[in-house]
């Protein structure tokens, strides 16, 4: 059931654990069950690609994993703590501390320099100006954009914008990076660059990466691939990098 | 946390300069209008009070005729005589002094300079009734007064026009058909409330004016000084009774003279200008509220337009309170900014308008503070609703918003 990557540090408890998670939207005749009982364990340090046709429940699962949404039923353990009972603000604080988000549409603040975009999570954390600046610059340096710190999103290419978004997600040193189709708006060359960056971060900084994608080429970078279908986990594959896939 | 939200709010304002400017325009105009109107109103009130107090407080002006002017048809009521002056001074309690006045117009000539001015004949009592100190020289002596000597004390305007740059005291000039010695110069009093230049005058003993200019003993105006311990209305009633008796007005026939209480005029005019100030300020205040609605309007649009931004902020871990605070602080910062700009605009407007309507430039701290405080309150009141809407957003929907 649980997908434990071969070279990930083996810990007794998975970082993330979903049990019997359901999600229902609407009521009565318009009721729609997006998740019908998802069980999923994710080990710390894993690189997970989530795949599946639209409507399969992968986005809903990602929203729940990202603490943006709560399950209708079932349990969600993060580092052994129950998340499904947390209120809105508690989840926000959890996101602030442990999670980083990368979106398909980059979602940078317009008319705002790369540096200020990257600084944003630190502002909410209440860091001092000096510390914010240093951490943001370091983060931009990690994604190779230190020289572009004063450019606004409009002055950056799509690939660069996504790298700024990754820098923003990294700046708080999160445990988990949630990427929702991070390469969906990029050409294949840029996509590969972004995937290489995510792979490097996963390996060097031991950040757990959860990525939604519908492109098998991108999923090939992951160590674990979770396939969704009709609101359930259909199957989980462990694979060696670049397509050396092994059925679990 | 407040520091953070303030930074975020200021960044957001800076990022959208034009929108921010348009947002605060209403507040700028509202605060500017309120401060300008109230300040100019106060300046006008002060000007009215000043020009009336220049006439002297606790002074009753007694003139023949009914009300201002000489009344309608019928025979012209007789002017007063010196005996009336003596009677009032001696018989009415609470009268400190009575200064009669007889006036004529004449041209003053000195070494090629000539100036048409008003000659006011009066007695030394005028200096007891009105505080009008001399800038230089002396008053006339009782001997000069009773003899009707050709001595005069001139106002500053006359002095400047006839004796530019020099001290006129001791010089002799021609006025009308006579020669007159300048014995003193009055201190400047400036414009009178009703448009006349109070410094454009030549003051002489009344007998000199009566003998050489008017040719009779008539007195056009009596200025009655009232002791501070007496009420002007009591004294006024006493004078009315006395003059009715002396002028043999009986029964219910109306007075053929009138008595103005300068204090009463002052109070009436001050009341009127204060009321007018209040009315314009209220109208200007409405524009402040409209400005507040403008802020709410733009903030609501801004919240909708920035839905994605709010989604991003929520996703990276902003709690609802921080988003609320950010938009609230932004609204408050905007409206305070509008307030500050409004205050500056008001000072500029006052500096421009005050000379045009001939009032003193004035800075009224209370109204500036009040208007600024109101602009801050408007920010809170009209910023809260949009801010709450922003804070209540669901991050997933907000991120999906196009």
XYZ file of C-alpha atoms in Angstrom:
650
model
C 0.000 0.000 0.000
C 2.587 2.552 1.116
C 5.147 3.608 -1.398
C 8.563 3.695 0.187
C 11.335 4.640 -2.178
C 14.419 2.507 -2.120
C 16.898 5.213 -1.269
C 14.648 7.294 1.016
C 15.458 7.198 4.724
C 13.280 4.542 6.248
C 11.136 5.934 9.032
C 8.544 4.084 10.998
C 5.817 6.574 10.266
C 5.125 8.019 6.830
C 5.231 11.812 6.509
C 1.734 11.888 5.136
C -0.954 9.308 5.645
C -4.498 9.364 4.239
C -6.989 6.765 5.411
C -10.479 6.378 3.955
C -10.552 9.968 2.795
C -13.744 11.015 1.049
C -14.768 14.341 -0.322
C -18.316 15.212 -1.235
C -19.433 18.407 -2.919
C -22.987 19.730 -2.856
C -26.043 18.122 -1.383
C -29.045 16.092 -2.457
C -29.535 15.693 -6.183
C -26.469 17.728 -7.075
C -24.247 15.805 -4.680
C -20.962 14.755 -6.179
C -18.458 12.487 -4.542
C -14.983 13.459 -5.695
C -13.098 11.068 -3.420
C -14.526 7.737 -2.429
C -12.127 6.533 0.215
C -8.506 7.261 -0.594
C -5.734 5.505 1.309
C -2.277 6.867 0.626
C 1.042 6.996 2.460
C 3.856 9.247 1.419
C 7.289 8.834 2.919
C 9.480 11.768 3.757
C 11.910 12.561 0.948
C 9.845 10.903 -1.739
C 9.180 12.410 -5.154
C 5.607 11.557 -6.022
C 3.834 12.176 -9.283
C 0.054 12.100 -9.121
C -1.615 11.187 -12.392
C -5.058 10.517 -13.593
C -7.744 11.790 -15.957
C -9.634 14.940 -15.028
C -12.344 14.187 -12.511
C -10.364 11.296 -11.103
C -9.900 13.092 -7.792
C -6.213 13.941 -8.105
C -6.730 17.683 -7.715
C -9.057 17.196 -4.763
C -6.477 14.959 -3.147
C -3.768 17.524 -3.763
C -5.940 20.250 -2.204
C -6.416 18.106 0.854
C -2.715 17.232 1.016
C -1.945 20.923 0.656
C -4.213 21.658 3.606
C -6.228 23.953 1.396
C -9.274 21.749 1.804
C -10.518 19.278 4.388
C -11.789 15.749 3.790
C -15.493 15.095 4.269
C -14.559 11.916 6.081
C -11.488 9.870 6.874
C -8.215 10.792 8.511
C -5.250 12.795 7.325
C -2.089 12.477 9.363
C 0.798 14.843 8.740
C 3.910 13.937 10.738
C 1.601 11.835 12.857
C -0.788 14.682 13.654
C -4.410 14.852 12.646
C -4.964 17.604 10.087
C -8.611 16.942 9.247
C -9.692 18.462 12.568
C -7.689 21.684 12.198
C -9.537 24.919 11.527
C -8.851 27.331 8.704
C -6.211 29.399 10.445
C -4.441 26.388 11.942
C -4.184 24.923 8.461
C -2.862 28.250 7.187
C -0.155 28.187 9.845
C 0.652 24.585 8.912
C 0.976 25.589 5.246
C 3.159 28.521 6.222
C 5.522 26.328 8.187
C 5.702 23.016 6.355
C 4.384 23.395 2.819
C 5.470 25.118 -0.353
C 3.238 25.554 -3.391
C 4.032 25.707 -7.074
C 1.155 26.255 -9.478
C 0.617 25.676 -13.154
C -0.051 29.368 -13.714
C 2.998 30.404 -11.643
C 0.765 32.708 -9.558
C 3.316 35.355 -8.862
C 2.173 38.786 -7.739
C 2.237 41.023 -10.782
C 4.160 44.294 -10.763
C 6.201 42.864 -7.937
C 9.884 42.091 -8.196
C 11.082 38.496 -8.057
C 12.715 39.245 -4.721
C 9.525 40.636 -3.191
C 7.576 37.663 -4.486
C 10.012 35.273 -2.883
C 10.007 37.303 0.335
C 6.241 37.096 0.701
C 6.039 33.913 2.842
C 8.732 35.328 5.127
C 6.699 38.478 5.597
C 3.892 36.388 6.988
C 6.356 34.563 9.170
C 7.392 37.934 10.572
C 11.075 37.791 9.662
C 13.210 40.900 9.897
C 13.846 42.797 6.697
C 17.518 41.835 6.547
C 16.816 38.146 7.176
C 14.011 38.210 4.593
C 16.251 39.713 1.972
C 19.085 37.275 2.590
C 16.861 34.210 2.614
C 15.023 35.343 -0.516
C 18.271 36.028 -2.348
C 19.631 32.634 -1.299
C 16.462 31.001 -2.541
C 16.641 32.850 -5.866
C 20.252 31.752 -6.116
C 19.182 28.120 -5.632
C 16.928 28.372 -8.697
C 19.634 30.260 -10.610
C 17.883 33.616 -10.770
C 19.896 35.695 -8.310
C 20.752 38.124 -11.094
C 17.091 38.653 -11.900
C 15.943 39.599 -8.421
C 14.614 43.029 -9.400
C 12.617 41.857 -12.418
C 8.849 41.741 -12.305
C 7.014 38.673 -13.645
C 6.182 40.560 -16.837
C 9.906 40.898 -17.481
C 10.601 37.186 -17.011
C 10.036 34.208 -19.292
C 7.604 31.463 -18.301
C 10.405 29.177 -17.196
C 11.952 31.935 -15.136
C 8.611 32.779 -13.564
C 8.141 29.179 -12.545
C 11.615 29.157 -11.051
C 10.745 32.291 -9.059
C 7.606 30.494 -7.884
C 9.755 27.516 -6.823
C 12.126 29.889 -5.026
C 9.113 31.323 -3.201
C 7.973 27.846 -2.219
C 11.490 26.983 -1.010
C 12.241 30.082 0.963
C 10.639 28.821 4.149
C 12.517 25.484 3.883
C 9.301 23.477 3.759
C 9.023 19.731 4.317
C 6.783 19.276 1.316
C 6.631 20.960 -2.040
C 3.252 20.644 -3.729
C 3.391 21.277 -7.444
C 0.183 21.406 -9.454
C 1.090 20.781 -13.087
C 4.250 22.866 -12.719
C 5.194 22.386 -16.352
C 1.701 22.721 -17.797
C 2.359 26.183 -19.215
C 5.902 25.569 -20.413
C 7.496 24.176 -23.554
C 9.273 20.838 -23.305
C 12.765 22.274 -22.935
C 11.728 24.560 -20.040
C 9.705 21.701 -18.594
C 12.756 19.508 -18.396
C 14.690 22.310 -16.704
C 11.989 22.700 -14.091
C 11.837 18.961 -13.518
C 15.603 18.788 -13.135
C 15.390 21.592 -10.602
C 12.691 19.778 -8.632
C 14.699 16.558 -8.771
C 17.784 18.353 -7.504
C 15.848 19.983 -4.641
C 14.370 16.610 -3.751
C 17.761 14.978 -3.671
C 19.901 17.755 -2.200
C 17.506 19.355 0.267
C 15.533 16.209 0.968
C 12.263 17.996 0.238
C 9.314 15.733 -0.347
C 7.798 16.631 -3.706
C 4.179 15.970 -4.615
C 3.439 16.799 -8.208
C 0.261 16.564 -10.220
C 0.910 16.015 -13.893
C -0.741 14.410 -16.874
C 2.454 14.196 -18.878
C 4.165 10.795 -18.563
C 7.478 12.471 -19.547
C 7.277 14.593 -16.434
C 6.040 11.775 -14.221
C 9.156 9.891 -15.310
C 11.200 12.157 -13.067
C 9.330 10.955 -9.995
C 10.250 8.030 -7.816
C 6.672 7.098 -7.092
C 3.693 7.512 -9.389
C 0.178 7.443 -7.954
C -2.604 6.859 -10.464
C -6.085 8.080 -9.635
C -9.296 6.905 -11.193
C -12.900 7.627 -10.253
C -12.097 9.081 -6.875
C -9.836 6.260 -5.793
C -6.160 5.392 -5.938
C -5.978 2.991 -8.845
C -2.376 1.911 -8.488
C 0.977 3.038 -7.165
C 4.184 2.495 -9.064
C 7.682 2.777 -7.720
C 10.155 3.565 -10.446
C 13.759 4.296 -10.984
C 14.441 7.676 -12.476
C 13.699 8.353 -16.127
C 11.203 5.662 -16.813
C 12.863 2.569 -15.315
C 9.503 1.678 -13.935
C 8.799 -1.193 -11.608
C 5.264 -2.267 -10.712
C 4.761 -2.437 -7.009
C 2.166 41.542 12.459
C 0.888 45.086 12.062
C 4.223 46.156 10.647
C 4.021 43.390 8.068
C 0.525 44.340 6.979
C 1.516 47.966 6.742
C 4.447 47.024 4.497
C 2.119 44.916 2.344
C -0.480 47.676 2.160
C 2.041 50.336 1.204
C 3.573 48.037 -1.422
C 0.165 47.452 -2.890
C -0.580 51.182 -2.993
C 2.762 51.876 -4.631
C 2.163 49.159 -7.198
C -1.107 50.701 -8.294
C -0.394 54.400 -8.166
C -3.054 55.572 -10.594
C -5.756 53.410 -9.071
C -4.733 54.515 -5.603
C -4.874 58.140 -6.647
C -8.334 57.760 -8.159
C -9.459 55.914 -5.061
C -8.468 58.685 -2.730
C -9.618 61.554 -4.930
C -12.961 61.699 -3.162
C -11.291 61.881 0.236
C -8.850 64.502 -0.996
C -11.696 66.661 -2.219
C -13.795 66.008 0.875
C -11.075 66.782 3.400
C -9.842 69.685 1.302
C -13.338 71.156 1.042
C -14.166 70.758 4.725
C -10.897 72.278 5.918
C -10.992 75.096 3.380
C -14.595 75.994 4.087
C -14.315 75.904 7.844
C -11.028 77.801 7.866
C -12.289 80.496 5.518
C -15.508 80.670 7.515
C -13.550 81.178 10.700
C -11.348 83.750 9.015
C -14.427 85.621 7.821
C -15.953 85.526 11.278
C -12.691 86.778 12.723
C -12.533 89.553 10.136
C -16.095 90.630 10.942
C -15.396 90.583 14.649
C -12.184 92.477 14.178
C -13.691 95.224 12.098
C -16.553 95.584 14.537
C -14.302 95.646 17.552
C -12.319 98.315 15.703
C -15.454 100.437 15.998
C -15.097 99.853 19.689
C -16.877 97.429 21.922
C -19.466 98.664 24.373
C -20.303 101.539 22.105
C -23.748 102.740 21.158
C -24.008 104.616 17.888
C -26.845 107.137 17.946
C -28.018 108.543 14.613
C -31.005 110.558 13.508
C -33.486 108.711 11.300
C -34.932 105.250 11.429
C -32.552 102.385 10.910
C -29.784 102.642 8.378
C -30.205 105.471 5.930
C -32.587 108.315 6.466
C -35.864 106.520 6.279
C -38.439 106.952 3.558
C -40.403 110.080 2.693
C -41.464 112.786 5.046
C -39.389 115.483 6.603
C -35.850 114.639 7.464
C -35.483 114.095 11.199
C -33.390 116.802 12.797
C -29.765 116.192 13.601
C -28.615 116.264 17.200
C -27.368 119.388 18.915
C -24.480 119.773 21.357
C -27.073 119.967 24.132
C -28.179 116.420 23.360
C -24.613 115.268 23.811
C -24.346 116.989 27.168
C -27.725 115.657 28.272
C -26.808 112.056 27.533
C -23.403 112.419 29.152
C -24.856 113.952 32.286
C -28.194 112.223 32.765
C -27.727 108.585 31.811
C -26.099 106.267 34.266
C -23.412 104.005 32.852
C -22.279 106.386 30.137
C -18.536 106.937 30.278
C -18.318 109.509 27.519
C -20.269 110.806 24.566
C -18.412 111.806 21.449
C -20.366 113.833 18.919
C -19.406 113.653 15.306
C -19.902 115.984 12.398
C -18.451 115.093 9.059
C -17.563 116.793 5.831
C -15.667 115.895 2.732
C -12.810 118.018 1.513
C -9.603 117.877 -0.434
C -6.369 118.088 1.484
C -3.381 119.666 -0.240
C 0.252 119.648 0.788
C 3.117 120.649 -1.501
C 1.470 119.531 -4.726
C 0.024 116.354 -3.257
C -3.721 116.371 -2.881
C -6.036 113.837 -1.393
C -9.785 113.806 -1.028
C -10.774 112.661 2.425
C -13.388 112.781 5.154
C -13.128 115.293 7.963
C -14.506 114.062 11.243
C -15.204 116.720 13.818
C -15.446 115.386 17.333
C -14.395 116.087 20.901
C -11.682 114.659 23.057
C -14.337 112.230 24.353
C -13.803 110.129 21.228
C -10.546 108.916 22.697
C -12.374 107.710 25.786
C -15.077 105.999 23.771
C -12.828 104.329 21.212
C -9.416 102.918 21.812
C -7.583 104.642 19.018
C -4.068 105.530 20.142
C -1.872 108.005 18.339
C 1.161 106.767 16.436
C 2.847 110.105 16.999
C 2.064 113.641 18.118
C -0.591 114.670 20.638
C -4.292 115.187 21.139
C -5.762 118.681 21.067
C -5.951 120.647 24.282
C -9.283 121.660 25.915
C -8.506 125.217 24.853
C -8.040 124.218 21.241
C -11.207 122.186 21.451
C -13.390 124.923 22.839
C -11.894 127.478 20.463
C -12.414 125.245 17.459
C -8.763 125.623 16.495
C -7.618 124.466 13.086
C -5.595 121.534 14.397
C -5.941 118.015 13.161
C -4.994 114.478 13.826
C -4.706 112.585 10.570
C -5.218 108.945 9.709
C -2.457 106.830 8.238
C -3.869 106.835 4.691
C -3.949 110.619 4.616
C -0.471 110.742 6.107
C 0.912 108.393 3.472
C -0.660 110.329 0.608
C 0.141 113.837 1.723
C 3.418 113.287 3.522
C 5.013 110.276 1.848
C 8.003 109.176 3.848
C 7.992 112.122 6.244
C 6.621 112.828 9.697
C 3.601 115.086 9.191
C 3.458 116.309 12.792
C 4.185 120.037 12.945
C 3.425 120.644 9.285
C 0.608 122.760 7.998
C -1.532 121.747 5.043
C -4.605 123.070 3.320
C -7.910 121.320 3.702
C -10.871 122.771 1.906
C -10.555 126.483 2.336
C -8.563 126.517 5.557
C -5.043 125.790 6.744
C -4.611 123.177 9.378
C -1.756 122.159 11.664
C -1.047 118.460 12.004
C -0.680 117.713 15.703
C -0.906 113.930 15.619
C -1.129 110.775 13.511
C -3.474 107.908 14.359
C -2.351 104.296 14.462
C -3.420 102.151 11.532
C -6.776 100.443 11.869
C -7.229 99.003 8.396
C -10.377 98.257 6.469
C -13.688 98.728 8.182
C -16.187 95.931 8.095
C -18.373 97.725 5.609
C -15.720 98.575 3.074
C -14.521 101.986 4.236
C -10.907 102.748 4.954
C -10.872 103.841 8.576
C -7.459 105.393 8.162
C -8.639 107.754 5.450
C -9.703 110.487 7.831
C -8.787 113.862 9.251
C -9.965 114.347 12.824
C -10.529 117.923 14.018
C -12.257 119.579 16.981
C -15.972 119.517 16.200
C -16.330 123.236 16.506
C -13.776 123.789 13.781
C -15.666 121.464 11.458
C -19.034 122.956 12.278
C -17.835 126.507 11.817
C -15.681 126.151 8.739
C -17.214 123.231 6.857
C -20.793 122.373 7.755
C -21.811 125.853 8.815
C -24.214 124.670 11.517
C -24.211 123.064 14.955
C -25.658 119.788 13.742
C -24.327 116.506 14.960
C -24.828 113.523 12.680
C -23.630 110.826 15.010
C -23.068 110.354 18.692
C -20.782 107.609 19.923
C -21.748 106.696 23.463
C -19.240 104.784 25.541
C -20.873 102.400 28.007
C -19.298 101.452 31.300
C -18.473 97.739 31.301
C -20.435 97.253 34.522
C -23.642 98.400 32.831
C -25.602 96.486 30.249
C -25.729 98.212 26.898
C -29.425 97.540 26.543
C -30.239 99.384 29.795
C -28.171 102.347 28.695
C -29.776 102.141 25.265
C -33.238 102.265 26.813
C -32.234 105.273 28.919
C -30.934 107.143 25.884
C -34.073 106.282 23.924
C -36.327 107.692 26.669
C -34.200 110.809 27.043
C -34.047 111.541 23.325
C -37.790 110.903 22.858
C -38.421 113.430 25.571
C -35.967 115.959 24.163
C -37.318 115.499 20.636
C -40.914 115.531 21.932
C -41.889 112.192 20.510
C -44.969 111.078 22.397
C -47.278 108.122 22.617
C -46.751 105.359 20.099
C -45.013 107.490 17.499
C -41.849 105.794 16.321
C -38.411 107.053 17.236
C -36.878 109.427 14.701
C -33.448 108.303 15.682
C -31.788 104.966 15.996
C -29.294 103.427 18.334
C -26.925 100.696 17.246
C -25.281 98.496 19.744
C -21.975 97.445 18.157
C -21.871 94.399 20.381
C -25.272 93.383 19.135
C -24.191 93.853 15.523
C -21.060 91.907 16.271
C -23.021 89.068 17.826
C -25.526 88.994 14.988
C -22.890 89.007 12.269
C -20.753 86.457 14.070
C -23.787 84.246 14.504
C -24.578 84.554 10.816
C -21.067 83.755 9.605
C -20.810 80.858 12.033
C -24.105 79.468 10.766
C -22.992 79.860 7.152
C -19.688 78.188 7.966
C -21.589 75.307 9.507
C -23.785 74.916 6.442
C -20.903 74.900 3.941
C -18.927 72.585 6.184
C -21.880 70.188 6.282
C -22.109 70.227 2.489
C -18.367 69.621 2.294
C -18.784 66.851 4.876
C -21.202 65.087 2.548
C -18.465 64.981 -0.065
C -16.273 63.278 2.548
C -18.847 60.529 2.952
C -19.125 60.239 -0.826
C -15.342 59.937 -0.858
C -15.610 57.107 1.665
C -18.110 55.296 -0.524
C -15.665 55.787 -3.399
C -12.980 54.042 -1.375
C -15.313 51.176 -0.543
C -16.295 50.879 -4.174
C -12.735 50.706 -5.464
C -11.655 48.440 -2.614
C -14.456 46.023 -3.497
C -13.418 46.069 -7.155
C -9.838 45.684 -6.037
C -10.690 42.676 -3.877
C -12.422 40.989 -6.806
C -9.627 41.910 -9.173
C -7.036 40.613 -6.737
C -8.832 37.375 -5.949
C -5.882 35.376 -7.264
C -3.478 37.417 -5.219
C -5.571 36.698 -2.147
C -5.538 33.010 -3.109
C -1.753 33.067 -3.358
C -1.437 34.759 0.010
C -3.786 32.277 1.632
C -2.001 29.327 0.013
C 1.408 30.386 1.269
C 0.011 30.560 4.744
C -1.633 33.904 5.424
C -4.360 33.500 8.019
C -7.736 35.124 7.400
C -7.014 37.844 9.937
C -3.863 38.868 8.094
C -5.670 39.181 4.791
C -8.436 41.164 6.479
C -5.897 43.380 8.139
C -3.997 43.879 4.923
C -7.009 45.160 3.040
C -8.232 47.137 6.015
C -4.842 48.732 6.536
C -4.684 49.399 2.829
C -8.034 51.186 2.942
C -7.010 53.136 6.016
C -3.620 53.999 4.554
C -5.310 55.128 1.347
C -7.846 57.269 3.083
C -5.282 58.728 5.471
C -3.106 59.497 2.478
C -6.125 61.157 0.913
C -6.601 63.045 4.155
C -3.032 64.317 4.175
C -3.190 65.366 0.534
C -6.556 66.980 1.268
C -5.014 68.992 4.091
C -2.217 70.158 1.820
C -4.699 71.053 -0.918
C -6.761 72.928 1.657
C -3.776 74.987 2.822
C -2.997 75.867 -0.781
C -6.635 76.733 -1.472
C -6.820 78.888 1.663
C -3.600 80.673 0.728
C -5.080 81.449 -2.688
C -8.649 82.300 -1.680
C -8.020 84.235 1.551
C -6.457 87.263 -0.186
C -9.220 87.206 -2.810
C -11.985 87.535 -0.239
C -9.809 89.835 1.865
C -9.525 87.807 5.020
C -6.474 86.897 7.026
C -4.724 83.600 6.280
C -5.550 81.310 9.137
C -4.529 77.870 10.338
C -7.133 76.154 12.484
C -5.486 73.090 14.082
C -8.763 71.577 15.330
C -10.417 71.323 11.943
C -7.268 69.891 10.359
C -7.012 67.244 13.045
C -10.736 66.588 12.907
C -10.854 66.219 9.119
C -7.839 63.920 9.157
C -9.368 61.809 11.922
C -12.580 61.554 9.924
C -10.637 60.377 6.883
C -9.033 57.644 9.009
C -12.427 56.613 10.378
C -13.799 56.495 6.839
C -10.966 54.144 5.934
C -11.927 51.808 8.772
C -15.669 51.945 8.148
C -15.636 51.651 4.377
C -12.586 49.395 4.235
C -13.950 46.783 6.610
C -16.582 45.300 4.325
C -14.264 44.704 1.339
C -11.541 43.436 3.689
C -13.892 40.945 5.289
C -14.919 39.735 1.877
C -11.262 39.207 0.949
C -10.516 37.366 4.178
C -13.484 35.045 3.780
C -12.290 33.727 0.419
C -11.631 30.080 -0.077
C -8.021 29.695 -1.240
C -8.829 27.009 -3.808
C -11.570 29.034 -5.497
C -9.481 32.175 -5.242
C -6.529 30.496 -6.968
C -8.776 29.186 -9.710
C -10.241 32.649 -10.307
C -9.380 34.032 -13.733
